mmCIF file of C-alpha atoms in Angstrom:
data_model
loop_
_atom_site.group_PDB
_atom_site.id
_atom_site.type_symbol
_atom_site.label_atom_id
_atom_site.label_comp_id
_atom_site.label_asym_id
_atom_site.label_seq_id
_atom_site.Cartn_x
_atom_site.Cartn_y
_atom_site.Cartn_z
ATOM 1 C CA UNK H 2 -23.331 36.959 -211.423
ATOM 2 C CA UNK H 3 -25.803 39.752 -212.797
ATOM 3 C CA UNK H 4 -25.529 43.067 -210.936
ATOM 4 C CA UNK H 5 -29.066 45.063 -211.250
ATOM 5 C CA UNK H 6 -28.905 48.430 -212.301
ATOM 6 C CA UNK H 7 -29.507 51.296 -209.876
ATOM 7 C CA UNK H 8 -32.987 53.021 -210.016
ATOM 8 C CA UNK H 9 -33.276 56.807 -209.237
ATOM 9 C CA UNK H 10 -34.523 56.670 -205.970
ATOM 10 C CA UNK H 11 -30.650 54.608 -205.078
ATOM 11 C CA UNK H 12 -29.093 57.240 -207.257
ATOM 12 C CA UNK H 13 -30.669 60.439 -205.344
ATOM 13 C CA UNK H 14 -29.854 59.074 -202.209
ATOM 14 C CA UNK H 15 -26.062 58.365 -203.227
ATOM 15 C CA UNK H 16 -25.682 61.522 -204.497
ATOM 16 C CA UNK H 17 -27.458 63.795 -202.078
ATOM 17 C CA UNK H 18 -26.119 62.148 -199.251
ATOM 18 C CA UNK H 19 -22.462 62.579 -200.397
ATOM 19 C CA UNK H 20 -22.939 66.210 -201.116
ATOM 20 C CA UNK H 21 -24.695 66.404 -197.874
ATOM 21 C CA UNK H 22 -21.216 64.861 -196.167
ATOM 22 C CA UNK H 23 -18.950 66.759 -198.686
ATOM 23 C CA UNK H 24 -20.794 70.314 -197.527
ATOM 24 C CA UNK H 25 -19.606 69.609 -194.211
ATOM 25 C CA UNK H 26 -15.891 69.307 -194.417
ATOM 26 C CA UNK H 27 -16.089 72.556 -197.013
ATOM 27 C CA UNK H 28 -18.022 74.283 -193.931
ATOM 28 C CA UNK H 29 -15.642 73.800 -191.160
ATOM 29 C CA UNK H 30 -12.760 74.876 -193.805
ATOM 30 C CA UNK H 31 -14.906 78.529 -195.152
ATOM 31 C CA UNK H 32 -15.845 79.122 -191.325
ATOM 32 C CA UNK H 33 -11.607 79.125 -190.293
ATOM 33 C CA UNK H 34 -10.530 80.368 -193.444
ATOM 34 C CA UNK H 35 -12.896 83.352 -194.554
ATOM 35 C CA UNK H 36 -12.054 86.709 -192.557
ATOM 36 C CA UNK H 37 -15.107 88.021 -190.614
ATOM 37 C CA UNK H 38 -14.921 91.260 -192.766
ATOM 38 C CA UNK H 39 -15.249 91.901 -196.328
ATOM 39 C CA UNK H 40 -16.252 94.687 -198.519
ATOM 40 C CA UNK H 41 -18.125 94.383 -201.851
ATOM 41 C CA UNK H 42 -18.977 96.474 -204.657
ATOM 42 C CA UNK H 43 -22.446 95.261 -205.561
ATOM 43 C CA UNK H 44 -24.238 94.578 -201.726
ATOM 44 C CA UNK H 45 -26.989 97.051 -203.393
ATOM 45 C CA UNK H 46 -27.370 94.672 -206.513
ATOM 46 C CA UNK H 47 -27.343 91.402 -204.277
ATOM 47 C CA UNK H 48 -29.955 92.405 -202.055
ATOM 48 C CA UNK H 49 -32.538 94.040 -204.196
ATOM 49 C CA UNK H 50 -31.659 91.157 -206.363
ATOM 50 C CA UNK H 51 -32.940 89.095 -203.943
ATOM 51 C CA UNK H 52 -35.417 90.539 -202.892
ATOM 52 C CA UNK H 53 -37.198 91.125 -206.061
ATOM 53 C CA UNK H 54 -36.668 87.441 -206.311
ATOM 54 C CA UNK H 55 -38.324 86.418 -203.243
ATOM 55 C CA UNK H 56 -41.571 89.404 -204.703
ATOM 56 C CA UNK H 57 -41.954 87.706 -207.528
ATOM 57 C CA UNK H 58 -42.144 84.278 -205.636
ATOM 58 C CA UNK H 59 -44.876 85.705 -203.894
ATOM 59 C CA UNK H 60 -46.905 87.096 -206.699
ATOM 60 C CA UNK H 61 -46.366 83.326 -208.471
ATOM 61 C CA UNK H 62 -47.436 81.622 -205.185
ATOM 62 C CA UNK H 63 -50.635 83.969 -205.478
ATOM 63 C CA UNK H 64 -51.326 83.774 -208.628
ATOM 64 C CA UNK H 65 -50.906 79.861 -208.813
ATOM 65 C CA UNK H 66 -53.625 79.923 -205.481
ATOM 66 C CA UNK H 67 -55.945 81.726 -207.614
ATOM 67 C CA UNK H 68 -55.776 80.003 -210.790
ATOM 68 C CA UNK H 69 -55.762 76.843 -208.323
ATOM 69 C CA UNK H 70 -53.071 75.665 -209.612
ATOM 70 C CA UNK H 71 -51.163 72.275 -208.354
ATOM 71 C CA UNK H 72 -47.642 74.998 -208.565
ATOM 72 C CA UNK H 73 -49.132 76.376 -205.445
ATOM 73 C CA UNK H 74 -47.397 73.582 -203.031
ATOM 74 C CA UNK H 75 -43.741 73.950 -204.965
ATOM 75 C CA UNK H 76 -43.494 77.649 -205.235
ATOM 76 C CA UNK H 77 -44.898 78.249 -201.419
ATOM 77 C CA UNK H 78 -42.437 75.962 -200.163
ATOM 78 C CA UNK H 79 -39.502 77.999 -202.425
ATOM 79 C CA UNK H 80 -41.193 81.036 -200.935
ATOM 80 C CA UNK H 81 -40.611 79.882 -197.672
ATOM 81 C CA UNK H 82 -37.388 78.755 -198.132
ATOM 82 C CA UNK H 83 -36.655 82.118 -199.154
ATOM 83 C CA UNK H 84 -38.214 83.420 -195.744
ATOM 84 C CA UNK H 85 -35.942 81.734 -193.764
ATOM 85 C CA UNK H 86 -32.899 82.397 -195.868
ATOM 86 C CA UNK H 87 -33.818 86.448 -195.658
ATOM 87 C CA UNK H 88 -34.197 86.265 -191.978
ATOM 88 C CA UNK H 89 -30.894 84.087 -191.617
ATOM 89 C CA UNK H 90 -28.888 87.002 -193.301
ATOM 90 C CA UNK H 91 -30.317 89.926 -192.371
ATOM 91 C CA UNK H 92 -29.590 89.080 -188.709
ATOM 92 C CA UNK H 93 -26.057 87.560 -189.294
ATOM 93 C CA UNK H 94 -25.299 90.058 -191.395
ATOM 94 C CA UNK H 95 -26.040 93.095 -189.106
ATOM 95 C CA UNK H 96 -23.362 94.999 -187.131
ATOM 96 C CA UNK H 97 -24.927 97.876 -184.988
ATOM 97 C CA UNK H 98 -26.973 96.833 -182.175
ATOM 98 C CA UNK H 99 -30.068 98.586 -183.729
ATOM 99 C CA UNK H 100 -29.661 97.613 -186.849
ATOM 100 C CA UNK H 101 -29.603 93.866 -185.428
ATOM 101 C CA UNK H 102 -32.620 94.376 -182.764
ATOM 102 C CA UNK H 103 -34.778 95.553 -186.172
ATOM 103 C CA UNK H 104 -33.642 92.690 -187.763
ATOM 104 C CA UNK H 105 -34.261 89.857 -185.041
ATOM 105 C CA UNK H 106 -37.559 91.233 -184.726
ATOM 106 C CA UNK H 107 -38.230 91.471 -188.469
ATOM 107 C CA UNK H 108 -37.686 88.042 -188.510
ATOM 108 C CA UNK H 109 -39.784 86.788 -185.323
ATOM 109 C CA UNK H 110 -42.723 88.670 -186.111
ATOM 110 C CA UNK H 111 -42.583 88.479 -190.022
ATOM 111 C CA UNK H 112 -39.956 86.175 -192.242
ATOM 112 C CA UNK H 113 -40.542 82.799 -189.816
ATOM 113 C CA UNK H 114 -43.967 82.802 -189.252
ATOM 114 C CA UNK H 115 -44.852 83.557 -192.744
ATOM 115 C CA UNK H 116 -42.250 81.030 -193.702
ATOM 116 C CA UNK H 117 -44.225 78.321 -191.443
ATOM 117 C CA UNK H 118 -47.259 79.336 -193.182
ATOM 118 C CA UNK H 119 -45.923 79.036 -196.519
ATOM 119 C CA UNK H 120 -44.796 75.266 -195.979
ATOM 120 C CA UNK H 121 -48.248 74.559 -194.810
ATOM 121 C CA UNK H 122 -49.883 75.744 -197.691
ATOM 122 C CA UNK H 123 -46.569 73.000 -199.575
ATOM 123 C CA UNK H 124 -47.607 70.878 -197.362
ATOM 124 C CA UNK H 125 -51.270 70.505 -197.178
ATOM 125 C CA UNK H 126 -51.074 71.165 -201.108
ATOM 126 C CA UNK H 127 -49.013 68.155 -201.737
ATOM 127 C CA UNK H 128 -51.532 66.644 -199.745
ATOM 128 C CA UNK H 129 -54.589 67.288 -201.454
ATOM 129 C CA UNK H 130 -53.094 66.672 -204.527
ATOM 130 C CA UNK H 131 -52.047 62.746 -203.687
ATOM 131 C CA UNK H 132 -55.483 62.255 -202.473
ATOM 132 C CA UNK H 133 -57.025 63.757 -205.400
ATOM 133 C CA UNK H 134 -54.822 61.523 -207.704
ATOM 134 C CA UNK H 135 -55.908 58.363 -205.513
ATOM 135 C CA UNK H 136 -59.300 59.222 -206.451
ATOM 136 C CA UNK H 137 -59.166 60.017 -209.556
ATOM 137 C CA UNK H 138 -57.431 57.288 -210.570
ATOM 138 C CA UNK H 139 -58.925 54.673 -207.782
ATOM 139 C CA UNK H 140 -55.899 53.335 -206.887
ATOM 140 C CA UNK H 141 -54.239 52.510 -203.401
ATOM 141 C CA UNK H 142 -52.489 54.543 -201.403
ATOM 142 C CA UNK H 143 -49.337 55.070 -202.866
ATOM 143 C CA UNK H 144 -46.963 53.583 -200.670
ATOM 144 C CA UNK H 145 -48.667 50.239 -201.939
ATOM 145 C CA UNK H 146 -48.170 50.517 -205.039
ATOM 146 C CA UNK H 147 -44.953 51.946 -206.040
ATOM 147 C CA UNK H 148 -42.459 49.811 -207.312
ATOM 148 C CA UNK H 149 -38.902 50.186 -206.155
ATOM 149 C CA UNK H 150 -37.506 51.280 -209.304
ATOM 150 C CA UNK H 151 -40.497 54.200 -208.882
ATOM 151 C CA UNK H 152 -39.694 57.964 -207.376
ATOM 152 C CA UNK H 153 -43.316 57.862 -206.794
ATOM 153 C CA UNK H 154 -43.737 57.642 -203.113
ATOM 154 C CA UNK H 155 -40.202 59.096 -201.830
ATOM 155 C CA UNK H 156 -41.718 62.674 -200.481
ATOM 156 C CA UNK H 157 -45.021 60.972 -199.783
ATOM 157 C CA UNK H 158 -47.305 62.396 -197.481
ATOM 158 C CA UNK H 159 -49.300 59.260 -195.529
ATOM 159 C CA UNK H 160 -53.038 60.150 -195.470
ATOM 160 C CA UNK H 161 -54.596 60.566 -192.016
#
């Protein structure tokens, strides 16, 4: 009996899906385990660390737009990932009811809906960018024509 080997595609969906399941047991322990208070030395560094990460995401994400790059799609979507992440800790991560209020607001009227916008921009990018490639290469639509030892395909977006 011959045993086929494994193309990527099988592979990523092995391993993401057991670190998907292994997260989960690793959650439930950290969330009974870790004390709801704890003091650190460098909250200054992580922040502005973070945030001058998620600036110069923004100033790639414009600067890829105006070179028209195809980068736009992947470092909008990081962008927004970022978004969401910000909003997610600045309101967990508040103590004083003020301090949270600002924060839950910050993130309604701000982080989320820019977020949304920047995964359109991913979105419609990666869009324009398969349908370019169809034409530019004349082929069919994707999903026809990748093999199943192909990536191609696995994040595909189907045209309209």
């Amino acid at each position: 009996m011959r045993f086929r080997s494994w193309t990527l595609r099988e592979w990523v969906v092995l391993a993401f899906a057991a670190v998907g399941l292994g997260l989960l047991p690793w959650t439930i322990w950290l969330s009974a385990s870790l004390k709801p208070h704890h003091v650190t030395n460098r909250w200054d560094l992580a922040w502005s660390g973070f945030d001058t990460g998620l600036a110069v995401l923004f100033l790639a994400t414009a600067l890829a737009a105006y070179r028209r790059s195809p980068w736009v799609g992947t470092l909008a979507g990081v962008t927004g990932t970022l978004l969401v992440t910000d909003a997610w800790f600045d309101v967990i991560l508040e103590s004083h009811a003020d301090e949270l209020r600002q924060s839950i607001t910050l993130a309604v009227v701000a982080e989320l809906p820019l977020a949304a916008f920047c995964f359109w921009i991913a979105h419609r990018t990666e869009r324009f960018l398969a349908q370019a490639l169809e034409r530019a290469l004349h082929l069919a639509p994707a999903r026809e024509r990748a093999a199943e030892g192909d990536f191609v395909g696995v994040f595909e977006v189907p045209a309209d």
